Amino acid sequence: MDVDLDRLRDKILILGGQAETALLQATKALIHRDSVLAQQVIADDDDIDYVESEIDQLCVDLLRDKCPVSEDLRFIFGIARTAPIIERIADHAVNIARHALKLNDEPQLKPYVELPRMAELVHQMLVESLDALTQRDAAKAYKIIRRDPEVDRLYGRIFDELLLFMTQDSSAVVRSVELLFVVKHFERIADYVTNICEQVVFIVEGRIIKHTKEPWEIHP
Amino acid sequence: MSFIPEQHSESLLQAVLGSLREGILVLDTDTQVVLYNQAAADIFKIRSGGARRLLRLVDVTRHKIIHQGFRKVLDEGTSFNSEIELVNGQERNYSFRATPLRFSHEEGVAGVIGVFFDVTQIVKLERIRREFFTNLSHELRTPLTSILVYVETLLSGAIHDIEYNVEFLEIINKHAKRMRNLVQDISDLSAIEAGEVQINPANIEVHKFVETLTPLFSADVTTYHITFTNAVPPGLCVWADAQSLEQILVNLIINAIKFNQPQGSVTVEAATAGDEAVVISVRDTGIGIESHHLPRIFERLYRVDKSRSQEVGGTGLGLAIVKHLVLANKGEITVESVPTQGSVFRVKLPTRL
Ligand SMILES: Nc1ncnc2c1ncn2[C@@H]1O[C@H](COP(=O)(O)OP(=O)(O)OP(=O)(O)O)[C@@H](O)[C@H]1O
Ligand SMILES: [Mg+2]
């Protein structure tokens, strides 16, 4: 059983690593205006989908053949729920890469200031959520969930700024809209990261904190 | 002192591994980490101690290529090489090589050894080299194309057109001069880099020296409507090669004039820095340089804004030459800049002891 669980754990973390890379490269493609890199992120996505279905299969096999109980069962459930979340994060990264391709064809709207900060924060949250999963560290998971409002604040600020651009300069509308999509994707990724953290808490502590606003206030 | 290797094999291994700058990671067939050295711990931020069980590769890294590489070696028994990027605070490049671990010929693969060699610096130099040649051919092609076009126009009849022929020749002349300057700069630069330039230091009084230079850029001062001030206090001396110092200061001053704003000013100042050095500063009220460009402006052919530099006739070799000359004169150069406010280039040179 241990060997199987290790294999499952390896797989989910490797999948996580792929999503990390996709997000990092999509961000780079956007900020350094590198279209070749953007294309690569889009091409690599098939592989991510493949790993996700492998994990799915592995979970089903384990549940059927090994009849796991308590902790192991929780682990398998948690991983089965985490895999599609990671896959969606990678999808959003691919979407960011697609928008980067369009934006790179046009002159830069203005130097990006807050956007790299938001991207960096979201990437860091993803990395730490996967670390929390690796180390089965529920405290770390809670900490990451608490950072989500920071992302929302940045999102709001960038959103307002882009709206202002659009109203001031009609030639900026198309690019501003592209960028609005981009920040929306980052914001969604941060949400998914908090979902990963919820699964970490579930795996470690067995409590379900999904859909609650202040997870640290919940008592088992 | 001598020792018998067999008696110390464990500590010998540890000592050898610890002394390596390459990160070493040894895995068994189940991708459990059986051995790693300090360099690997630093690269992957492995937290040692307190581990209830053996680390697995996923605990060390989630990097896809590393996983694929190790897997391939274990499955196929052949070695694997790749270049990878790791982000760990900052981005670094590594050459990654994985080879199968076999204890004897009969047995199969017992594990895999991964070696991580930091090639960040090499990758950077390679990028600079590649960009240099791309830029160089571009710099040569642009004037050459113009020259050819105007020569062909002249040959196909325009030479008899008294309204345009002289103008065309002037354009050709301008581009040819541009190419000559470029070639001159490049040969200067390679001579300095190769250490072929004679440095004959002498005691130079800076204020007077700057005065003698003014005719070299007075035309630029007028063209760009710039106020130039020599604010060097009389009496300060540096120990440097006069020809180098001329090239250094003229390049910096012309930059300060070219990248200025209308009605801007350029000031040369100097002050002692301790007992053994003098700092000469060239200060302008120009367009400034954004901080992320600062580390690169001393690279050959690097220009912040190609369109503006093109307009003012630069090729991006000036600062590369300046930097090498400063170093050849045992000095240091630094720059400080605020975009839209201006820049200060400071050259620190030794004084005669
Ligand atoms: N005083 C300055 N203010 C603003 N930007 C500067 C200044 N000096 C240099 N730079 C920037 O650094 C770049 C490199 O300078 P450098 O002197 O090497 O090249 P250049 O002046 O463009 O060409 P060259 O000196 O070969 O004719 C310039 O193109 C410019 O963008
Ligand atoms: Mg110059």
PDB file of C-alpha atoms in Angstrom, chain A residues 6-7 9-10 13-14 16-18 20 24 28 44 47 126-127 130-131 134-135, chain B residues 30-32 47 52-53 56-60 62-64 67-68 85 87 91 290:
ATOM      1  CA  ASP A   6       4.069   7.015  -2.776  1.00  0.00           C
ATOM      2  CA  ARG A   7       3.487   6.615  -6.474  1.00  0.00           C
ATOM      3  CA  ARG A   9       2.018  11.289  -4.242  1.00  0.00           C
ATOM      4  CA  ASP A  10       4.860  11.446  -6.783  1.00  0.00           C
ATOM      5  CA  LEU A  13       3.449  16.585  -7.119  1.00  0.00           C
ATOM      6  CA  ILE A  14       4.931  16.209 -10.569  1.00  0.00           C
ATOM      7  CA  GLY A  16       1.847  20.357  -9.606  1.00  0.00           C
ATOM      8  CA  GLY A  17       5.365  21.058 -10.809  1.00  0.00           C
ATOM      9  CA  GLN A  18       4.116  21.190 -14.376  1.00  0.00           C
ATOM     10  CA  GLU A  20       4.075  25.773 -11.616  1.00  0.00           C
ATOM     11  CA  LEU A  24       5.923  30.839 -14.477  1.00  0.00           C
ATOM     12  CA  LYS A  28       7.460  35.468 -18.378  1.00  0.00           C
ATOM     13  CA  ASP A  44       2.978  21.587 -23.139  1.00  0.00           C
ATOM     14  CA  ASP A  47       0.958  16.485 -21.359  1.00  0.00           C
ATOM     15  CA  LEU A 126       1.009  28.087  -5.793  1.00  0.00           C
ATOM     16  CA  VAL A 127       4.552  26.998  -4.945  1.00  0.00           C
ATOM     17  CA  LEU A 130       2.382  22.450  -3.257  1.00  0.00           C
ATOM     18  CA  ASP A 131       5.054  22.595  -0.564  1.00  0.00           C
ATOM     19  CA  THR A 134       4.485  17.793   0.030  1.00  0.00           C
ATOM     20  CA  GLN A 135       5.112  18.347   3.713  1.00  0.00           C
TER      21      GLN A 135
ATOM     22  CA  ASP B  30      12.263   3.807  -6.392  1.00  0.00           C
ATOM     23  CA  THR B  31      13.378   7.491  -6.648  1.00  0.00           C
ATOM     24  CA  GLN B  32      14.165   7.700  -2.952  1.00  0.00           C
ATOM     25  CA  ARG B  47      15.950  20.971   4.868  1.00  0.00           C
ATOM     26  CA  ARG B  52      11.007  10.678   9.747  1.00  0.00           C
ATOM     27  CA  ARG B  53      11.579   8.854   6.528  1.00  0.00           C
ATOM     28  CA  ARG B  56      11.760  11.139  -2.213  1.00  0.00           C
ATOM     29  CA  LEU B  57      12.666  13.035  -5.344  1.00  0.00           C
ATOM     30  CA  VAL B  58       9.330  14.913  -5.235  1.00  0.00           C
ATOM     31  CA  ASP B  59      10.285  16.218  -1.810  1.00  0.00           C
ATOM     32  CA  VAL B  60      13.405  17.716  -3.326  1.00  0.00           C
ATOM     33  CA  ARG B  62       8.919  19.126  -8.719  1.00  0.00           C
ATOM     34  CA  HIS B  63      10.880  20.078 -11.825  1.00  0.00           C
ATOM     35  CA  LYS B  64       9.554  18.076 -14.754  1.00  0.00           C
ATOM     36  CA  HIS B  67      11.969  13.805 -12.971  1.00  0.00           C
ATOM     37  CA  GLN B  68      11.895  12.742 -16.597  1.00  0.00           C
ATOM     38  CA  GLU B  85      16.318  26.547 -15.213  1.00  0.00           C
ATOM     39  CA  VAL B  87      13.801  29.430  -9.801  1.00  0.00           C
ATOM     40  CA  GLU B  91      16.514  32.258 -11.728  1.00  0.00           C
ATOM     41  CA  GLU B 290      15.552  52.876 -15.959  1.00  0.00           C
TER      42      GLU B 290
END
